[in-house]
């Protein structure tokens, strides 16, 4: 190969290598620029989410998380006892009291399920019952959904009632499609 | 039409001939007779550059600068053949191969070798190159003219160029030169040794093309017929026309001494400097672009890293004590959705809110009992409060009492109350029962707000 031709080939190879280098560098730059843009977008979104999380934590909850449902179930008996104490109910009434837990049911197409528990009590006055239910449902996740009062049959029971109260609480349990984010 | 230039060099002032549209024209260079080679080259370059048609020329050299011989190359190997031919030719020359520039025209196992002194041609070629003029071919002027004449007379077996400076005899075989002799005068020809009359049969087979004055040349002894053409003043013109054909690439020269050290660098040499500059500028531009884009990419990468560190900081602040996940944004989004769900705001609308937070049965109980008539003239035997329905049963001393009770409950505006179903008891009083439906789920003021914490 003539020196001139060799020189031309070398120049061409050098230019080709430079072009390849520039192409690689440009592609790398574009890749990093895209990453930086995504990162900026994510950071702004993260800051916004952090504010929302802080705010939501301050607002409290109306529902239990699905992984806390069992805990909530066990908590009900304790909550009833505490409400009973605050309502000045003596220990006798507990002898006729029983709690029956029911299966949770999804509420329409919302991400929530309603978990009912039937509270069966005997021989309570209306005042005792309303006080008990007030303390039980006030400032708590429980709602008195149904109340059935029956006067005991037979002798005069002196304004005492047998009560079946259905208490419910919400469980936040989104379906996979409802839980999809972003 | 592009003009082509042929430069005739010898010990006299150089002549430049321009060929355009097949016509040759002498160009005055305006160079002094005693000017040196660089000045002559400069003057030539000025003429060529002024014409703005490029700077490629054919250098035509005089016959008396050339030496030639015919060598047998039939036994030479294919590899390094040219080098071998140079050594064979060297045996016939008073020069060493290193001091000469050579070229060969091969035919039927024999080659016509022509050479010239390197030291005589090199200064010319380098001076021209220094003046940005590329000597593309270096050809003997006689062979240029001979090639032109062969093109005009294809059956020629001998070409005789007879001009005052000498006589050239070019023997041909099928339009290709097989030998070349130059004599300074007719006397020298008479005394000289040629191969023209060594083969009488061959000599008589062709036609001699005589260019110039025939004088007393023994042409009849060499060939059977003679064609006279042109005159001595036109020799350089036809040589220039043939050179122009070579420049146009129509055919390769018979002999081109622009070999080895004198080889033309290429057809782009005229713009070599420009191309070199362009290549250098392009390389610099690419280098700068590459460095700039690399640097910019690094800045973007740094920026992305800083932003990711910021995300980690945000995450640690809002989720203390937890392992930082790969996708912080997704994790925060999930946590936000979970908390919104626990707070009752997970993608629910107003209707959903009514379903999620129905009015407490305790509120309905309170509303119902608040309008219950006092006294012992009536008693309730059963109350059932379900979502959207209240059922009341009892006994009263008078049938008016249940009516009054239902009316008062209706007056609250929160319920739609059916007329009481009253029936007399067998012993004393009346039994009654009626239904009440909340007009709206939230019609009744809540007794106690169930919340939400």
Coordinates of C-alpha atoms in Angstrom, one line a residue:
Chain A
X1 CA 0.0 0.0 0.0
X2 CA 1.3 3.4 -0.9
X3 CA 2.2 5.8 1.9
X4 CA -0.4 8.3 0.8
X5 CA -3.1 5.6 0.7
X6 CA -2.0 4.3 4.1
X7 CA -2.1 7.8 5.4
X8 CA -5.6 8.3 4.0
X9 CA -6.8 5.0 5.5
X10 CA -5.3 6.0 8.9
X11 CA -7.0 9.4 8.8
X12 CA -10.3 7.7 7.8
X13 CA -9.9 5.2 10.7
X14 CA -9.1 8.0 13.1
X15 CA -12.1 9.9 12.0
X16 CA -14.3 6.8 12.2
X17 CA -13.1 6.2 15.7
X18 CA -13.7 9.8 16.7
X19 CA -17.2 9.6 15.2
X20 CA -17.9 6.4 17.1
X21 CA -16.5 8.0 20.3
X22 CA -18.7 11.0 19.8
X23 CA -21.7 8.9 19.1
X24 CA -21.0 6.8 22.3
X25 CA -20.5 9.9 24.3
X26 CA -23.7 11.6 23.0
X27 CA -25.8 8.5 23.6
X28 CA -24.3 8.3 27.1
X29 CA -25.1 12.0 27.7
X30 CA -28.7 11.5 26.5
X31 CA -29.1 8.5 28.8
X32 CA -27.8 10.4 31.8
X33 CA -30.0 13.4 30.9
X34 CA -33.0 11.1 30.8
X35 CA -32.0 9.6 34.1
X36 CA -31.6 13.1 35.7
X37 CA -35.0 14.2 34.3
X38 CA -36.7 11.1 35.8
X39 CA -34.8 11.6 39.1
X40 CA -35.9 15.2 39.3
X41 CA -39.5 14.2 38.6
X42 CA -39.3 11.4 41.2
X43 CA -37.8 13.7 43.8
X44 CA -40.5 16.3 43.4
X45 CA -43.1 13.6 43.6
X46 CA -41.4 12.0 46.6
X47 CA -41.4 15.3 48.4
X48 CA -45.1 15.7 47.7
X49 CA -45.8 12.2 48.8
X50 CA -43.8 12.7 52.0
X51 CA -46.0 15.8 52.8
X52 CA -49.1 13.8 52.1
X53 CA -47.9 10.9 54.3
X54 CA -47.2 13.3 57.2
X55 CA -50.5 14.9 56.8
X56 CA -52.4 11.6 56.6
X57 CA -50.6 10.3 59.6
X58 CA -51.9 13.3 61.5
X59 CA -55.5 12.7 60.4
X60 CA -55.9 9.3 62.0
X61 CA -57.7 6.2 60.5
X62 CA -61.2 4.8 60.2
X63 CA -60.1 1.4 59.0
X64 CA -57.7 -1.3 60.0
X65 CA -55.1 -2.6 57.7
X66 CA -55.8 -6.1 56.4
X67 CA -52.8 -7.4 58.3
X68 CA -54.2 -5.9 61.5
X69 CA -57.7 -7.4 61.2
X70 CA -57.1 -10.2 63.6
X71 CA -55.6 -7.8 66.1
X72 CA -58.7 -5.6 65.8
X73 CA -60.9 -8.7 66.4
X74 CA -59.0 -9.6 69.6
X75 CA -59.1 -5.9 70.6
X76 CA -62.9 -5.8 70.6
X77 CA -63.4 -7.7 73.8
X78 CA -61.0 -5.4 75.6
X79 CA -62.8 -2.4 74.1
X80 CA -66.1 -3.7 75.4
X81 CA -64.7 -4.2 78.9
X82 CA -63.2 -0.7 78.9
X83 CA -66.5 0.8 77.7
X84 CA -68.3 -1.2 80.4
X85 CA -66.0 0.2 83.1
X86 CA -66.6 3.7 81.9
X87 CA -70.3 3.1 82.0
X88 CA -70.1 1.8 85.6
X89 CA -71.4 -1.6 84.6
X90 CA -70.7 -4.3 87.2
X91 CA -69.2 -7.6 86.5
X92 CA -72.5 -9.4 86.6
X93 CA -73.6 -8.3 83.2
X94 CA -70.6 -9.9 81.6
X95 CA -72.0 -13.3 82.5
X96 CA -74.7 -12.9 79.9
X97 CA -72.5 -11.1 77.4
X98 CA -71.0 -12.9 74.4
X99 CA -69.3 -11.8 71.2
X100 CA -69.8 -13.6 67.9
X101 CA -67.5 -12.6 65.0
X102 CA -68.8 -12.7 61.5
X103 CA -67.1 -12.9 58.1
X104 CA -65.9 -9.7 56.5
X105 CA -67.8 -8.6 53.5
X106 CA -66.5 -6.3 50.7
X107 CA -68.4 -3.0 50.5
X108 CA -69.5 -2.6 46.9
X109 CA -66.5 -2.0 44.7
X110 CA -64.6 0.0 47.3
X111 CA -61.2 -1.1 48.6
X112 CA -62.9 -1.6 52.0
X113 CA -64.4 -4.6 53.8
X114 CA -66.8 -4.5 56.7
X115 CA -66.2 -6.8 59.5
X116 CA -69.3 -7.4 61.7
X117 CA -69.3 -8.7 65.3
X118 CA -72.5 -9.5 67.2
X119 CA -72.5 -8.4 70.8
X120 CA -75.2 -10.3 72.7
X121 CA -76.1 -8.8 76.1
X122 CA -78.9 -9.5 78.6
X123 CA -80.6 -7.5 81.3
X124 CA -79.3 -4.0 80.5
X125 CA -81.3 -0.8 81.0
X126 CA -81.6 1.5 78.0
X127 CA -79.4 4.0 79.9
X128 CA -76.7 1.4 80.5
X129 CA -76.9 0.2 76.9
X130 CA -76.7 3.7 75.4
X131 CA -73.8 4.6 77.6
X132 CA -72.0 1.4 76.8
X133 CA -72.5 1.9 73.1
X134 CA -71.5 5.5 73.3
X135 CA -68.2 4.7 75.0
X136 CA -67.6 1.8 72.7
X137 CA -68.1 3.7 69.5
X138 CA -67.0 7.2 70.4
X139 CA -63.5 7.9 69.2
X140 CA -63.0 4.4 67.9
X141 CA -63.2 2.4 64.7
X142 CA -66.4 0.6 65.8
X143 CA -69.8 1.5 64.5
X144 CA -73.1 0.3 65.9
X145 CA -74.8 -0.8 62.7
X146 CA -77.8 -2.7 64.1
X147 CA -79.5 -2.8 67.5
X148 CA -82.3 -5.2 68.4
X149 CA -83.9 -4.7 71.8
X150 CA -86.3 -7.2 73.2
X151 CA -88.0 -7.0 76.5
X152 CA -87.6 -10.2 78.4
X153 CA -90.9 -12.1 78.4
X154 CA -92.7 -13.1 81.6
X155 CA -92.3 -11.2 84.8
X156 CA -91.7 -7.5 85.1
X157 CA -88.0 -7.0 84.5
X158 CA -88.0 -3.4 85.5
X159 CA -87.0 -1.7 82.1
X160 CA -84.3 -4.2 81.4
X161 CA -83.6 -5.4 77.9
X162 CA -82.0 -8.1 76.0
X163 CA -79.9 -6.5 73.3
X164 CA -78.2 -7.8 70.2
X165 CA -75.9 -5.2 68.8
X166 CA -74.0 -5.6 65.6
X167 CA -70.8 -3.7 65.7
X168 CA -68.8 -3.2 62.6
X169 CA -65.4 -2.0 61.7
X170 CA -63.7 -1.3 58.4
X171 CA -60.8 -3.2 56.9
X172 CA -58.7 -1.5 54.2
X173 CA -58.1 -4.4 51.8
X174 CA -57.7 -3.2 48.2
X175 CA -57.9 -5.7 45.4
X176 CA -54.8 -6.0 43.2
X177 CA -56.3 -3.7 40.6
X178 CA -57.2 -1.1 43.2
X179 CA -53.8 -1.3 44.7
X180 CA -51.9 -0.5 41.5
X181 CA -50.0 2.6 41.8
X182 CA -48.5 5.3 39.7
Chain B
X1 CA -14.4 21.9 -21.0
X2 CA -11.5 21.6 -18.6
X3 CA -8.1 22.6 -19.9
X4 CA -5.2 20.1 -19.5
X5 CA -1.5 21.2 -19.2
X6 CA 1.7 19.6 -20.4
X7 CA 5.0 21.0 -19.3
X8 CA 7.9 20.4 -21.7
X9 CA 11.2 20.6 -19.7
X10 CA 14.7 20.6 -21.0
X11 CA 17.8 22.8 -20.7
X12 CA 16.0 25.6 -22.6
X13 CA 13.2 27.6 -21.0
X14 CA 10.3 25.4 -20.2
X15 CA 7.2 25.4 -22.4
X16 CA 3.7 25.1 -21.2
X17 CA 1.0 23.8 -23.6
X18 CA -2.6 23.9 -22.7
X19 CA -5.1 21.5 -24.4
X20 CA -8.7 22.4 -24.4
X21 CA -11.4 20.8 -26.6
X22 CA -8.7 18.8 -28.4
X23 CA -6.7 21.9 -29.4
X24 CA -3.3 22.7 -28.2
X25 CA -2.1 26.2 -27.4
X26 CA 1.2 27.4 -26.1
X27 CA 1.0 29.4 -22.8
X28 CA 3.5 32.1 -22.1
X29 CA 5.0 31.7 -18.7
X30 CA 6.8 35.0 -18.6
X31 CA 9.8 33.4 -16.9
X32 CA 13.3 34.6 -17.6
X33 CA 15.6 32.3 -19.6
X34 CA 18.2 32.1 -16.8
X35 CA 15.7 31.5 -14.0
X36 CA 16.2 28.7 -11.6
X37 CA 14.0 25.6 -11.3
X38 CA 11.9 27.0 -8.4
X39 CA 11.3 30.2 -10.2
X40 CA 10.2 28.3 -13.4
X41 CA 7.9 26.1 -11.3
X42 CA 6.5 29.2 -9.7
X43 CA 5.8 30.8 -13.0
X44 CA 4.2 27.6 -14.3
X45 CA 2.0 27.3 -11.2
X46 CA 0.9 31.0 -11.6
X47 CA -0.3 30.2 -15.1
X48 CA -2.1 27.1 -14.0
X49 CA -3.7 28.5 -10.9
X50 CA -4.7 31.6 -12.8
X51 CA -6.7 29.4 -15.0
X52 CA -8.4 27.9 -12.0
X53 CA -8.6 24.5 -13.6
X54 CA -6.5 22.5 -11.2
X55 CA -2.9 22.0 -10.8
X56 CA -2.2 18.6 -12.4
X57 CA 0.3 18.4 -15.3
X58 CA 2.1 15.9 -17.4
X59 CA 5.8 16.6 -17.5
X60 CA 7.2 15.8 -21.0
X61 CA 11.0 15.2 -20.9
X62 CA 13.3 15.4 -23.9
X63 CA 14.7 12.2 -25.5
X64 CA 18.3 13.1 -24.7
X65 CA 17.5 12.8 -21.0
X66 CA 16.4 9.3 -21.4
X67 CA 18.3 6.0 -21.8
X68 CA 16.6 2.8 -22.9
X69 CA 17.2 -0.8 -23.7
X70 CA 15.2 -3.9 -24.5
X71 CA 15.4 -6.8 -22.0
X72 CA 14.2 -10.3 -21.9
X73 CA 11.7 -10.8 -19.1
X74 CA 10.2 -14.1 -20.1
X75 CA 12.0 -16.0 -17.3
X76 CA 11.3 -13.4 -14.6
X77 CA 9.0 -14.5 -11.7
X78 CA 5.8 -12.7 -11.0
X79 CA 6.7 -11.6 -7.6
X80 CA 9.1 -8.6 -7.3
X81 CA 9.0 -8.6 -11.1
X82 CA 9.5 -4.8 -11.4
X83 CA 12.5 -4.9 -9.2
X84 CA 14.0 -7.7 -11.2
X85 CA 13.4 -5.8 -14.4
X86 CA 15.2 -2.8 -12.9
X87 CA 18.3 -4.9 -12.2
X88 CA 18.2 -6.4 -15.7
X89 CA 17.9 -2.9 -17.2
X90 CA 20.7 -1.7 -15.0
X91 CA 23.1 -4.1 -16.8
X92 CA 22.6 -2.1 -20.0
X93 CA 23.0 1.4 -18.4
X94 CA 25.8 3.5 -17.2
X95 CA 23.7 4.3 -14.0
X96 CA 22.9 2.3 -11.0
X97 CA 19.3 1.4 -10.4
X98 CA 19.2 3.6 -7.3
X99 CA 20.2 6.7 -9.2
X100 CA 17.7 6.2 -12.0
X101 CA 13.9 6.2 -12.3
X102 CA 12.7 3.5 -14.7
X103 CA 9.6 2.2 -16.3
X104 CA 8.9 -0.7 -18.7
X105 CA 6.6 -1.6 -21.5
X106 CA 6.3 -5.3 -21.7
X107 CA 5.3 -7.3 -24.7
X108 CA 5.6 -11.0 -25.6
X109 CA 8.4 -11.8 -23.0
X110 CA 10.4 -8.7 -23.8
X111 CA 10.3 -5.3 -22.2
X112 CA 11.3 -1.8 -23.4
X113 CA 12.9 -0.3 -20.4
X114 CA 13.3 3.5 -20.3
X115 CA 15.1 5.4 -17.5
X116 CA 16.3 8.9 -16.6
X117 CA 18.6 10.3 -14.0
X118 CA 16.8 10.7 -10.7
X119 CA 18.8 13.7 -9.8
X120 CA 17.8 15.5 -13.0
X121 CA 14.0 14.9 -12.6
X122 CA 13.6 15.1 -8.8
X123 CA 14.3 18.9 -8.5
X124 CA 11.7 19.6 -11.1
X125 CA 9.1 17.4 -9.5
X126 CA 9.8 18.8 -6.1
X127 CA 9.8 22.4 -7.3
X128 CA 6.4 21.8 -8.9
X129 CA 5.1 20.1 -5.8
X130 CA 6.3 23.0 -3.7
X131 CA 4.3 25.3 -6.0
X132 CA 1.2 23.1 -5.5
X133 CA 1.5 21.6 -9.0
X134 CA 1.2 17.9 -9.2
X135 CA 3.4 16.1 -11.8
X136 CA 1.0 13.3 -12.5
X137 CA 3.0 11.6 -15.3
X138 CA 6.6 12.0 -16.4
X139 CA 6.8 10.8 -20.0
X140 CA 9.3 11.1 -22.8
X141 CA 7.9 13.7 -25.2
X142 CA 8.8 11.5 -28.2
X143 CA 6.7 8.6 -26.8
X144 CA 3.8 11.0 -26.1
X145 CA 3.9 12.1 -29.8
X146 CA 4.4 8.5 -30.9
X147 CA 1.3 7.3 -29.0
X148 CA -0.6 10.1 -30.7
X149 CA 0.6 9.1 -34.1
X150 CA -0.2 5.4 -33.5
X151 CA -3.7 6.4 -32.6
X152 CA -3.9 8.2 -36.0
X153 CA -2.2 5.4 -37.9
X154 CA -3.1 2.1 -36.3
X155 CA -1.2 0.0 -38.9
X156 CA 2.1 1.8 -38.2
X157 CA 5.1 -0.4 -37.6
X158 CA 7.7 2.3 -37.2
X159 CA 7.4 5.9 -36.2
X160 CA 10.1 8.3 -37.1
X161 CA 10.2 11.7 -35.4
X162 CA 12.7 13.8 -37.2
X163 CA 13.3 17.2 -35.7
X164 CA 16.3 19.5 -35.5
X165 CA 17.2 18.4 -32.0
X166 CA 17.3 14.7 -33.0
X167 CA 15.7 11.7 -34.6
X168 CA 13.5 9.3 -32.7
X169 CA 12.8 5.8 -34.1
X170 CA 10.1 3.9 -32.3
X171 CA 9.5 0.3 -33.3
X172 CA 5.9 -0.9 -32.8
X173 CA 4.2 -4.2 -32.5
X174 CA 0.4 -4.0 -32.6
X175 CA 0.4 -0.4 -31.5
X176 CA 2.8 -0.9 -28.7
X177 CA 6.4 0.2 -28.6
X178 CA 9.0 -2.6 -28.7
X179 CA 12.1 -0.5 -29.1
X180 CA 13.1 3.2 -29.1
X181 CA 16.2 4.8 -30.5
X182 CA 17.3 8.4 -30.4
X183 CA 20.0 9.9 -32.5
X184 CA 21.3 13.4 -32.2
X185 CA 21.6 13.7 -36.0
X186 CA 21.4 11.8 -39.3
X187 CA 25.1 11.2 -39.1
X188 CA 24.8 9.7 -35.7
X189 CA 22.0 7.5 -37.1
X190 CA 24.2 6.4 -39.9
X191 CA 27.0 5.4 -37.5
X192 CA 24.6 4.0 -34.8
X193 CA 23.4 0.5 -34.2
X194 CA 19.7 -0.2 -34.5
X195 CA 17.7 -3.4 -34.6
X196 CA 15.6 -2.1 -37.4
X197 CA 17.4 -4.0 -40.1
X198 CA 18.1 -7.2 -38.3
X199 CA 14.9 -8.8 -39.4
X200 CA 14.1 -8.0 -43.0
X201 CA 10.8 -9.9 -43.0
X202 CA 9.5 -8.0 -40.1
X203 CA 10.9 -4.7 -41.3
X204 CA 9.1 -4.9 -44.6
X205 CA 5.7 -5.8 -43.0
X206 CA 4.6 -2.4 -41.9
X207 CA 4.3 1.3 -42.6
X208 CA 6.5 4.0 -41.3
X209 CA 4.9 7.2 -40.1
X210 CA 7.3 10.0 -40.7
X211 CA 6.9 13.1 -38.7
X212 CA 9.1 16.0 -39.7
X213 CA 11.8 16.2 -42.4
X214 CA 12.7 12.9 -44.0
X215 CA 16.1 14.1 -45.2
X216 CA 18.3 11.2 -46.1
X217 CA 16.9 8.6 -43.7
X218 CA 17.1 5.0 -45.0
X219 CA 13.4 4.4 -44.4
X220 CA 12.9 2.2 -47.4
X221 CA 15.3 -0.3 -45.9
X222 CA 13.2 -0.6 -42.8
X223 CA 9.6 -0.6 -44.0
X224 CA 7.7 -1.2 -47.2
X225 CA 5.8 2.1 -47.2
X226 CA 5.9 5.6 -45.7
X227 CA 3.3 8.1 -44.6
X228 CA 4.4 11.6 -44.0
X229 CA 2.5 13.7 -41.6
X230 CA 2.9 17.0 -39.7
X231 CA 5.9 19.1 -39.3
X232 CA 8.5 19.6 -36.6
X233 CA 6.7 22.6 -35.1
X234 CA 3.7 20.5 -34.2
X235 CA 5.5 17.8 -32.3
X236 CA 4.8 19.4 -28.9
X237 CA 1.2 20.0 -29.8
X238 CA 0.5 16.4 -30.5
X239 CA 2.5 15.3 -27.5
X240 CA 0.4 17.6 -25.4
X241 CA -2.9 16.3 -26.8
X242 CA -1.8 12.8 -26.0
X243 CA -0.8 13.9 -22.5
X244 CA -4.2 15.4 -22.0
X245 CA -5.7 12.0 -22.8
X246 CA -3.6 10.4 -20.1
X247 CA -4.7 13.1 -17.7
X248 CA -8.3 12.3 -18.5
X249 CA -7.5 8.6 -17.8
X250 CA -8.4 7.4 -21.3
X251 CA -5.3 5.2 -21.4
X252 CA -2.1 4.6 -19.4
X253 CA 1.1 6.1 -20.8
X254 CA 3.5 3.8 -22.6
X255 CA 6.2 4.9 -20.3
X256 CA 5.7 6.8 -17.1
X257 CA 8.9 7.8 -15.2
X258 CA 6.8 9.2 -12.4
X259 CA 7.6 6.0 -10.4
X260 CA 8.9 5.3 -7.0
X261 CA 10.5 8.5 -5.6
X262 CA 8.8 10.6 -8.2
X263 CA 5.4 9.0 -8.0
X264 CA 2.5 11.3 -8.0
X265 CA 0.8 11.2 -4.6
X266 CA -2.6 10.9 -6.1
X267 CA -5.3 12.8 -7.9
X268 CA -6.4 14.6 -4.8
X269 CA -3.0 16.1 -4.1
X270 CA -4.1 19.4 -5.4
X271 CA -6.5 19.6 -2.5
X272 CA -4.4 17.6 -0.1
X273 CA -3.7 20.6 2.1
X274 CA -7.3 21.6 2.1
X275 CA -8.4 18.1 2.9
X276 CA -5.8 17.8 5.6
X277 CA -7.0 21.0 7.1
X278 CA -10.6 19.9 6.8
X279 CA -9.8 16.5 8.4
X280 CA -7.9 18.2 11.2
X281 CA -10.8 20.6 11.7
X282 CA -13.3 17.8 11.7
X283 CA -11.1 15.8 14.1
X284 CA -10.9 18.8 16.4
X285 CA -14.6 19.4 16.2
X286 CA -15.3 15.7 16.9
X287 CA -12.9 15.7 19.8
X288 CA -14.4 18.9 21.3
X289 CA -17.9 17.5 20.8
X290 CA -17.0 14.2 22.3
X291 CA -15.3 15.9 25.3
X292 CA -18.2 18.3 25.7
X293 CA -20.9 15.6 25.6
X294 CA -18.9 13.4 27.9
X295 CA -18.5 16.3 30.4
X296 CA -22.2 17.1 30.1
X297 CA -23.1 13.5 30.6
X298 CA -21.0 13.4 33.8
X299 CA -22.9 16.5 35.0
X300 CA -26.2 14.9 34.3
X301 CA -25.0 11.7 36.1
X302 CA -24.0 13.8 39.1
X303 CA -27.3 15.6 39.1
X304 CA -29.1 12.3 39.0
X305 CA -27.0 11.0 41.9
X306 CA -27.7 14.1 44.0
X307 CA -31.4 13.8 43.3
X308 CA -31.4 10.1 44.3
X309 CA -29.6 11.0 47.5
X310 CA -32.3 13.6 48.1
X311 CA -34.9 10.9 47.6
X312 CA -33.1 8.7 50.2
X313 CA -33.1 11.6 52.6
X314 CA -36.8 12.3 52.1
X315 CA -37.5 8.6 52.6
X316 CA -35.5 8.3 55.8
X317 CA -37.2 11.3 57.2
X318 CA -40.7 10.1 56.5
X319 CA -40.0 6.4 57.1
X320 CA -37.4 6.4 59.9
X321 CA -35.8 3.1 60.7
X322 CA -36.9 1.3 57.6
X323 CA -34.6 -0.1 54.9
X324 CA -34.3 2.1 51.9
X325 CA -35.9 0.3 49.0
X326 CA -34.8 0.2 45.4
X327 CA -37.7 2.2 44.2
X328 CA -38.3 4.9 46.8
X329 CA -41.0 6.6 44.8
X330 CA -43.1 3.4 44.5
X331 CA -42.7 2.7 48.2
X332 CA -43.8 6.2 49.2
X333 CA -46.7 6.0 46.8
X334 CA -47.7 2.7 48.3
X335 CA -47.5 4.1 51.8
X336 CA -49.5 7.2 50.9
X337 CA -52.2 5.0 49.3
X338 CA -52.3 2.8 52.4
X339 CA -52.6 5.7 54.8
X340 CA -55.2 7.3 52.5
X341 CA -57.1 4.0 52.6
X342 CA -56.9 3.7 56.4
X343 CA -58.1 7.3 56.6
X344 CA -61.1 6.4 54.4
X345 CA -60.0 8.3 51.3
X346 CA -58.8 5.6 49.1
X347 CA -60.4 6.3 45.8
X348 CA -63.9 6.6 47.2
X349 CA -66.6 9.1 46.1
X350 CA -69.3 10.8 48.0
X351 CA -71.7 7.8 47.6
X352 CA -69.1 5.5 48.9
X353 CA -68.6 7.7 51.9
X354 CA -72.3 7.3 52.8
X355 CA -71.9 3.5 52.5
X356 CA -68.7 3.5 54.5
X357 CA -70.1 5.7 57.3
X358 CA -73.8 4.9 57.8
X359 CA -75.6 6.7 60.5
X360 CA -75.1 4.9 63.8
X361 CA -78.0 2.8 65.1
X362 CA -77.3 4.4 68.4
X363 CA -78.3 7.8 66.9
X364 CA -81.6 6.3 65.6
X365 CA -82.2 4.8 69.1
X366 CA -81.6 8.2 70.7
X367 CA -83.9 9.9 68.2
X368 CA -86.6 7.4 68.7
X369 CA -86.5 7.4 72.5
X370 CA -86.4 11.2 72.7
X371 CA -90.0 11.4 71.4
X372 CA -91.2 8.4 73.4
X373 CA -94.1 9.5 75.6
X374 CA -93.3 9.5 79.3
X375 CA -95.4 7.8 82.0
X376 CA -96.5 4.3 82.5
X377 CA -99.5 4.4 80.2
X378 CA -97.4 2.6 77.5
X379 CA -94.4 0.3 77.2
X380 CA -92.1 -0.9 74.4
X381 CA -91.7 -4.6 73.9
X382 CA -89.2 -4.5 71.1
X383 CA -87.1 -2.2 69.1
X384 CA -85.2 -3.2 66.0
X385 CA -82.9 -0.8 64.3
X386 CA -81.3 -1.9 61.0
X387 CA -79.7 0.2 58.3
X388 CA -82.6 2.1 56.7
X389 CA -85.4 0.6 58.9
X390 CA -86.6 1.0 62.4
X391 CA -89.3 -1.3 63.8
X392 CA -91.1 -0.5 67.0
X393 CA -93.6 -2.8 68.9
X394 CA -95.3 -2.1 72.3
X395 CA -98.4 -1.9 74.3
X396 CA -100.4 1.2 75.3
X397 CA -103.4 2.0 77.5
X398 CA -105.0 4.0 74.8
X399 CA -105.0 3.7 71.0
X400 CA -104.2 7.4 70.8
X401 CA -100.8 7.0 72.4
X402 CA -99.2 5.1 69.5
X403 CA -100.7 7.6 67.1
X404 CA -99.1 10.5 69.1
X405 CA -95.8 8.7 69.2
X406 CA -95.8 8.1 65.5
X407 CA -96.8 11.7 64.8
X408 CA -93.9 13.1 67.0
X409 CA -91.4 10.9 65.3
X410 CA -92.7 12.1 62.0
X411 CA -92.4 15.7 63.1
X412 CA -88.7 15.3 63.6
X413 CA -88.4 15.4 59.8
X414 CA -85.9 12.6 59.8
X415 CA -88.2 9.7 59.3
X416 CA -91.0 8.5 57.2
X417 CA -93.3 6.8 59.6
X418 CA -96.0 4.3 58.7
X419 CA -99.4 4.5 60.5
X420 CA -99.3 2.4 63.6
X421 CA -100.9 -1.0 63.4
X422 CA -103.0 -1.1 66.6
X423 CA -105.0 -4.0 67.9
X424 CA -106.9 -4.3 71.2
X425 CA -105.7 -6.7 73.7
X426 CA -108.0 -9.3 75.3
X427 CA -107.6 -8.1 78.8
X428 CA -106.5 -4.5 78.8
X429 CA -105.2 -1.9 76.4
X430 CA -103.8 -2.1 72.9
X431 CA -100.8 -3.5 71.2
X432 CA -99.2 -1.6 68.4
X433 CA -96.4 -1.7 65.9
X434 CA -95.1 0.6 63.2
X435 CA -92.1 1.2 60.9
X436 CA -89.9 4.2 60.5
X437 CA -87.5 4.8 57.6
X438 CA -84.8 7.4 57.7
X439 CA -85.6 9.9 54.9
X440 CA -81.9 10.2 54.2
X441 CA -79.1 8.2 55.6
X442 CA -77.7 11.3 57.2
X443 CA -81.0 12.9 58.1
X444 CA -80.6 12.1 61.8
X445 CA -78.1 14.2 63.7
X446 CA -75.6 11.8 65.1
X447 CA -75.6 11.3 68.8
X448 CA -72.0 10.7 68.9
X449 CA -69.6 11.0 66.1
X450 CA -67.9 7.8 65.4
X451 CA -64.5 8.5 64.4
X452 CA -62.2 8.1 63.2
X453 CA -59.4 7.8 65.4

